[in-house]
Short mmCIF file of C-alpha atoms in Angstrom, two decimals:
data_model
loop_
_atom_site.label_atom_id
_atom_site.label_comp_id
_atom_site.label_asym_id
_atom_site.label_seq_id
_atom_site.Cartn_x
_atom_site.Cartn_y
_atom_site.Cartn_z
CA UNK A 1 104.99 92.78 94.04
CA UNK A 2 106.86 92.61 90.76
CA UNK A 3 110.15 92.61 92.57
CA UNK A 4 109.12 89.89 95.00
CA UNK A 5 107.83 87.74 92.16
CA UNK A 6 111.04 87.98 90.23
CA UNK A 7 113.43 87.43 93.25
CA UNK A 8 111.51 84.37 94.10
CA UNK A 9 111.82 83.14 90.46
CA UNK A 10 115.47 84.22 90.04
CA UNK A 11 117.17 83.59 93.42
CA UNK A 12 120.57 84.80 92.14
CA UNK A 13 119.28 87.96 90.40
CA UNK A 14 120.27 91.49 91.69
CA UNK A 15 117.66 94.12 91.77
CA UNK A 16 118.39 97.83 90.80
CA UNK A 17 115.89 100.71 91.27
CA UNK A 18 114.98 103.39 88.92
CA UNK A 19 117.04 105.84 91.00
CA UNK A 20 120.11 103.64 90.66
CA UNK A 21 119.57 103.61 86.89
CA UNK A 22 119.39 107.35 86.94
CA UNK A 23 122.55 107.90 88.78
CA UNK A 24 124.39 105.35 86.55
CA UNK A 25 123.04 106.43 83.11
CA UNK A 26 122.29 110.03 83.65
CA UNK A 27 119.44 111.56 81.55
CA UNK A 28 117.83 109.05 79.29
CA UNK A 29 114.66 109.22 77.01
CA UNK A 30 113.05 106.73 79.54
CA UNK A 31 114.19 104.97 82.70
CA UNK A 32 112.29 101.63 83.56
CA UNK A 33 110.75 101.22 86.91
CA UNK A 34 113.49 98.74 87.84
CA UNK A 35 116.28 96.56 86.54
CA UNK A 36 117.30 92.99 87.18
CA UNK A 37 120.76 91.46 86.56
CA UNK A 38 120.40 87.81 85.76
CA UNK A 39 123.26 85.58 84.54
CA UNK A 40 125.30 88.55 83.12
CA UNK A 41 122.15 90.12 81.42
CA UNK A 42 120.40 93.47 82.19
CA UNK A 43 116.61 93.25 82.10
CA UNK A 44 114.24 96.20 82.33
CA UNK A 45 111.17 95.94 84.60
CA UNK A 46 108.10 97.99 84.05
CA UNK A 47 104.78 98.12 86.11
CA UNK A 48 101.44 99.38 84.85
CA UNK A 49 98.29 99.32 86.90
CA UNK A 50 96.27 102.18 85.48
CA UNK A 51 94.89 103.50 82.30
CA UNK A 52 97.33 104.88 79.82
CA UNK A 53 97.07 105.89 76.22
CA UNK A 54 97.98 103.12 73.76
CA UNK A 55 100.44 105.47 71.90
CA UNK A 56 102.20 106.55 75.14
CA UNK A 57 102.82 103.01 76.33
CA UNK A 58 104.05 101.83 72.97
CA UNK A 59 106.43 104.75 72.77
CA UNK A 60 107.71 104.01 76.21
CA UNK A 61 108.24 100.35 75.34
CA UNK A 62 110.00 101.20 72.14
CA UNK A 63 112.47 103.63 73.94
CA UNK A 64 113.30 100.98 76.52
CA UNK A 65 113.98 98.44 73.71
CA UNK A 66 116.31 100.84 72.05
CA UNK A 67 118.47 100.81 75.19
CA UNK A 68 120.97 98.11 76.18
CA UNK A 69 118.58 95.62 77.93
CA UNK A 70 118.50 92.06 76.88
CA UNK A 71 114.96 91.53 78.06
CA UNK A 72 112.00 93.68 79.10
CA UNK A 73 109.30 92.26 81.48
CA UNK A 74 106.20 94.37 81.73
CA UNK A 75 103.93 93.65 84.63
CA UNK A 76 100.35 95.05 84.45
CA UNK A 77 96.92 94.82 86.11
CA UNK A 78 94.06 92.98 84.48
CA UNK A 79 92.50 96.10 83.03
CA UNK A 80 95.75 96.88 81.29
CA UNK A 81 96.58 93.40 80.04
CA UNK A 82 94.47 93.67 76.81
CA UNK A 83 96.03 96.73 75.28
CA UNK A 84 99.50 95.76 76.55
CA UNK A 85 99.12 92.44 74.71
CA UNK A 86 98.14 94.31 71.68
CA UNK A 87 101.13 96.51 71.97
CA UNK A 88 103.40 93.48 72.30
CA UNK A 89 101.81 91.90 69.15
CA UNK A 90 102.27 95.13 67.24
CA UNK A 91 105.87 95.51 68.18
CA UNK A 92 106.80 91.77 67.58
CA UNK A 93 109.90 91.90 69.67
CA UNK A 94 110.86 88.65 71.33
CA UNK A 95 112.59 90.43 74.12
CA UNK A 96 109.32 91.96 75.50
CA UNK A 97 107.30 89.71 77.95
CA UNK A 98 103.85 90.81 79.36
CA UNK A 99 102.93 89.40 82.78
CA UNK A 100 99.73 89.95 84.67
CA UNK A 101 100.32 91.26 88.20
CA UNK A 102 97.98 89.70 90.67
CA UNK A 103 96.61 92.63 92.73
CA UNK A 104 94.07 92.89 95.65
CA UNK A 105 90.78 93.81 94.15
CA UNK A 106 90.71 97.22 95.80
CA UNK A 107 93.96 98.06 94.19
CA UNK A 108 92.85 97.38 90.64
CA UNK A 109 91.91 100.28 88.42
CA UNK A 110 88.12 99.79 87.87
CA UNK A 111 86.84 99.18 84.41
CA UNK A 112 85.66 102.24 82.67
CA UNK A 113 81.88 102.26 82.71
CA UNK A 114 79.96 102.73 79.51
CA UNK A 115 78.93 106.44 79.16
CA UNK A 116 75.36 107.44 80.10
CA UNK A 117 73.44 110.17 78.85
CA UNK A 118 73.90 112.94 81.25
CA UNK A 119 70.76 114.73 82.63
CA UNK A 120 70.24 118.27 81.17
CA UNK A 121 69.80 119.82 84.55
CA UNK A 122 71.47 119.11 87.93
CA UNK A 123 71.05 120.80 91.36
CA UNK A 124 73.44 123.41 92.59
CA UNK A 125 74.41 121.03 95.37
CA UNK A 126 75.33 118.29 92.80
CA UNK A 127 77.30 120.83 90.78
CA UNK A 128 79.18 121.91 93.96
CA UNK A 129 80.15 118.24 94.64
CA UNK A 130 81.17 117.66 91.13
CA UNK A 131 83.42 120.85 91.14
CA UNK A 132 85.14 120.12 94.51
CA UNK A 133 85.91 116.48 93.09
CA UNK A 134 87.06 117.60 89.59
CA UNK A 135 89.24 120.43 90.87
CA UNK A 136 91.30 117.70 92.71
CA UNK A 137 90.84 114.90 90.10
CA UNK A 138 89.90 112.35 92.46
CA UNK A 139 89.08 112.54 96.16
CA UNK A 140 88.58 110.01 99.04
CA UNK A 141 85.07 110.05 100.24
CA UNK A 142 85.79 110.68 103.88
CA UNK A 143 88.03 113.75 103.05
CA UNK A 144 85.24 114.85 100.76
CA UNK A 145 82.68 114.84 103.56
CA UNK A 146 85.03 116.99 105.57
CA UNK A 147 85.89 119.30 102.69
CA UNK A 148 82.23 120.05 101.98
CA UNK A 149 81.08 119.87 105.77
CA UNK A 150 78.68 117.02 104.81
CA UNK A 151 77.26 114.24 106.81
CA UNK A 152 78.95 111.04 105.81
CA UNK A 153 75.66 109.01 105.31
CA UNK A 154 73.91 111.67 103.25
CA UNK A 155 77.05 112.26 101.19
CA UNK A 156 77.16 108.58 100.34
CA UNK A 157 73.59 108.77 99.00
CA UNK A 158 74.42 111.80 97.04
CA UNK A 159 77.39 110.21 95.43
CA UNK A 160 75.46 107.14 94.60
CA UNK A 161 72.89 109.27 92.74
CA UNK A 162 75.55 111.02 90.78
CA UNK A 163 77.15 107.60 89.82
CA UNK A 164 73.71 106.26 88.68
CA UNK A 165 73.39 109.46 86.49
CA UNK A 166 76.72 108.68 84.86
CA UNK A 167 78.53 111.74 86.38
CA UNK A 168 80.75 110.01 88.81
CA UNK A 169 82.92 106.89 89.05
CA UNK A 170 84.30 105.33 92.09
CA UNK A 171 86.82 102.65 93.12
CA UNK A 172 90.02 101.81 95.17
CA UNK A 173 87.77 101.00 98.42
CA UNK A 174 90.66 100.16 100.72
CA UNK A 175 89.86 97.66 103.32
CA UNK A 176 88.53 99.56 106.35
CA UNK A 177 88.82 102.92 104.48
CA UNK A 178 86.80 105.09 102.03
CA UNK A 179 86.29 104.72 98.41
CA UNK A 180 87.64 107.19 95.86
CA UNK A 181 85.44 109.13 93.44
CA UNK A 182 86.15 111.10 90.24
CA UNK A 183 84.17 112.61 87.54
CA UNK A 184 83.34 111.09 84.26
CA UNK A 185 83.66 113.14 81.20
CA UNK A 186 79.96 114.26 81.51
CA UNK A 187 80.54 114.86 85.20
CA UNK A 188 83.56 117.19 84.48
CA UNK A 189 81.44 119.17 82.01
CA UNK A 190 78.70 119.47 84.47
CA UNK A 191 81.05 120.66 87.19
CA UNK A 192 81.67 123.96 85.11
CA UNK A 193 85.27 124.10 86.45
CA UNK A 194 86.80 124.28 82.92
CA UNK A 195 88.98 121.25 83.80
CA UNK A 196 88.90 118.07 81.73
CA UNK A 197 88.09 114.72 83.41
CA UNK A 198 90.84 112.73 84.93
CA UNK A 199 91.56 110.24 82.05
CA UNK A 200 94.35 108.28 83.99
CA UNK A 201 92.92 106.80 87.08
CA UNK A 202 95.38 104.80 89.24
CA UNK A 203 96.42 103.95 92.60
CA UNK A 204 99.97 104.90 92.53
CA UNK A 205 99.33 108.56 93.89
CA UNK A 206 96.59 107.83 96.45
CA UNK A 207 98.82 108.42 99.41
CA UNK A 208 100.06 111.66 98.03
CA UNK A 209 96.58 112.76 97.22
CA UNK A 210 95.51 111.96 100.71
CA UNK A 211 98.39 113.91 102.10
CA UNK A 212 97.76 117.05 99.98
CA UNK A 213 94.04 117.01 100.94
CA UNK A 214 95.00 116.74 104.51
CA UNK A 215 97.10 119.91 104.19
CA UNK A 216 94.31 121.54 102.33
CA UNK A 217 91.87 120.79 105.18
CA UNK A 218 94.19 122.00 107.85
CA UNK A 219 95.19 125.37 106.04
CA UNK A 220 91.62 126.25 104.91
CA UNK A 221 90.32 125.60 108.55
CA UNK A 222 92.94 128.31 109.57
CA UNK A 223 92.29 130.58 106.67
CA UNK A 224 88.54 130.46 106.39
CA UNK A 225 88.22 133.37 103.98
CA UNK A 226 90.92 132.03 101.74
CA UNK A 227 90.60 130.28 98.38
CA UNK A 228 92.44 127.05 97.48
CA UNK A 229 93.97 126.71 93.97
CA UNK A 230 94.66 122.94 93.12
CA UNK A 231 97.49 121.59 90.94
CA UNK A 232 94.76 120.88 88.12
CA UNK A 233 93.53 124.51 88.34
CA UNK A 234 97.08 125.84 88.20
CA UNK A 235 97.94 123.73 85.20
CA UNK A 236 94.59 123.84 83.47
CA UNK A 237 93.77 120.04 83.90
CA UNK A 238 95.87 116.99 82.97
CA UNK A 239 96.70 118.04 79.47
CA UNK A 240 99.51 120.31 80.61
CA UNK A 241 100.36 118.86 84.12
CA UNK A 242 102.84 120.39 86.69
CA UNK A 243 105.49 117.94 87.67
CA UNK A 244 105.35 118.32 91.47
CA UNK A 245 102.53 118.14 93.87
CA UNK A 246 101.70 121.81 94.27
CA UNK A 247 98.79 124.05 95.19
CA UNK A 248 98.19 127.70 96.30
CA UNK A 249 96.27 129.28 99.01
CA UNK A 250 95.12 132.87 98.42
CA UNK A 251 94.42 134.56 101.79
CA UNK A 252 94.12 138.25 102.77
CA UNK A 253 95.83 139.31 99.57
CA UNK A 254 98.71 136.86 100.16
CA UNK A 255 99.81 134.08 97.79
CA UNK A 256 100.91 131.09 99.76
CA UNK A 257 102.41 128.26 97.62
CA UNK A 258 102.09 124.66 98.76
CA UNK A 259 104.79 122.02 97.80
CA UNK A 260 104.49 118.35 98.98
CA UNK A 261 107.66 116.26 98.69
CA UNK A 262 107.15 112.48 99.52
CA UNK A 263 109.69 110.79 97.24
CA UNK A 264 113.42 111.14 96.39
CA UNK A 265 114.46 114.69 95.50
CA UNK A 266 115.72 114.17 91.97
CA UNK A 267 115.99 117.77 90.66
CA UNK A 268 116.74 117.88 86.97
CA UNK A 269 117.65 121.36 85.57
CA UNK A 270 114.11 121.79 84.10
CA UNK A 271 112.40 120.69 87.17
CA UNK A 272 114.59 122.97 89.34
CA UNK A 273 113.89 125.84 86.87
CA UNK A 274 110.04 125.25 87.12
CA UNK A 275 110.24 125.07 90.88
CA UNK A 276 112.23 128.25 91.06
CA UNK A 277 109.62 130.09 89.06
CA UNK A 278 106.76 128.97 91.19
CA UNK A 279 108.58 129.85 94.37
CA UNK A 280 109.44 133.25 93.17
CA UNK A 281 105.86 133.78 92.06
CA UNK A 282 104.36 133.51 95.46
CA UNK A 283 104.74 135.64 98.62
CA UNK A 284 105.59 132.50 100.90
CA UNK A 285 106.05 128.86 100.08
CA UNK A 286 105.17 126.09 102.58
CA UNK A 287 107.30 123.07 101.67
CA UNK A 288 106.00 119.89 103.26
CA UNK A 289 108.33 116.87 103.35
CA UNK A 290 108.87 113.80 105.39
CA UNK A 291 111.27 113.95 108.36
CA UNK A 292 114.08 112.02 106.59
CA UNK A 293 114.13 114.68 103.85
CA UNK A 294 114.22 117.77 106.09
CA UNK A 295 118.03 118.18 105.83
CA UNK A 296 118.19 117.77 102.12
CA UNK A 297 115.32 120.11 101.41
CA UNK A 298 116.85 122.69 103.92
CA UNK A 299 120.11 122.48 101.93
CA UNK A 300 118.42 122.80 98.59
CA UNK A 301 116.59 125.89 99.86
CA UNK A 302 119.56 127.46 101.15
CA UNK A 303 121.76 126.75 98.07
CA UNK A 304 119.02 128.43 95.83
CA UNK A 305 118.59 131.41 98.18
CA UNK A 306 114.74 130.83 98.53
CA UNK A 307 114.30 133.18 101.39
CA UNK A 308 110.47 132.95 101.25
CA UNK A 309 110.32 129.12 101.80
CA UNK A 310 109.07 127.74 105.09
CA UNK A 311 109.92 124.12 105.59
CA UNK A 312 107.25 121.85 107.41
CA UNK A 313 107.21 118.30 108.30
CA UNK A 314 104.46 116.59 106.40
CA UNK A 315 101.21 116.11 108.36
CA UNK A 316 99.64 112.70 108.66
CA UNK A 317 96.68 111.95 106.35
#
């Protein structure tokens, strides 16, 4: 959307992607989401549609301004607009422009609800639902019904009750699709998972989350006695996250690693090292990727002699 807006406003401008900047500049403190060449100038383009820490966003903008951009245009959703305007006022740099990005209502990150006093006691069923949700971070309601073997109508009533109790939030209700649910701080505590609540709720990873859950549902139906370990469980929540979309299935004494690749394979030395460590820590690795990435993944696996990797085409969500 940001690109379309800019290309309609500056018809002679040339767009450059984050990947193009990476290949040209190499490793940088921060690469913007896109670049625009306008009348001999190079502009940085950023997009923010979900909640972020004020200090993280300010640091990001400062690092972009330190680079060789003559202008920085920062598109944001309505929920991000107030704190981004505050960041801009604090920095006082004329090169920075904040623009509101007009998004469909379902794509906007919902406003954070005011915390409610959580009930002292909840049922085992409520705790089970909170645990399944919090171990993933956020879950689409239709997939949650399948994961917990629940009737969709009854599950909707249960989720409404948990929301009224201040233990859940929901949003991103795609037209013709399901809403997404996630735990509040109180809900994460009541889940007894030991994982913090998801403090950055956004729409950018919804497709990847659906894909990973589809993989989980398929594999756990094949390994009914197995236990699934999510990315958040492996990395102890969002405070020390793992870079890739990963999980693990422990079944019959075997550790099966899961890796989902849906974007460009940009393998920095640190990321490659982390991936190598994870692959060598499991008995077998199922690497899911889209069809157009099969050859690149196959080459990467062969080059690194990962003999326990099984490459699979990503399943539909």
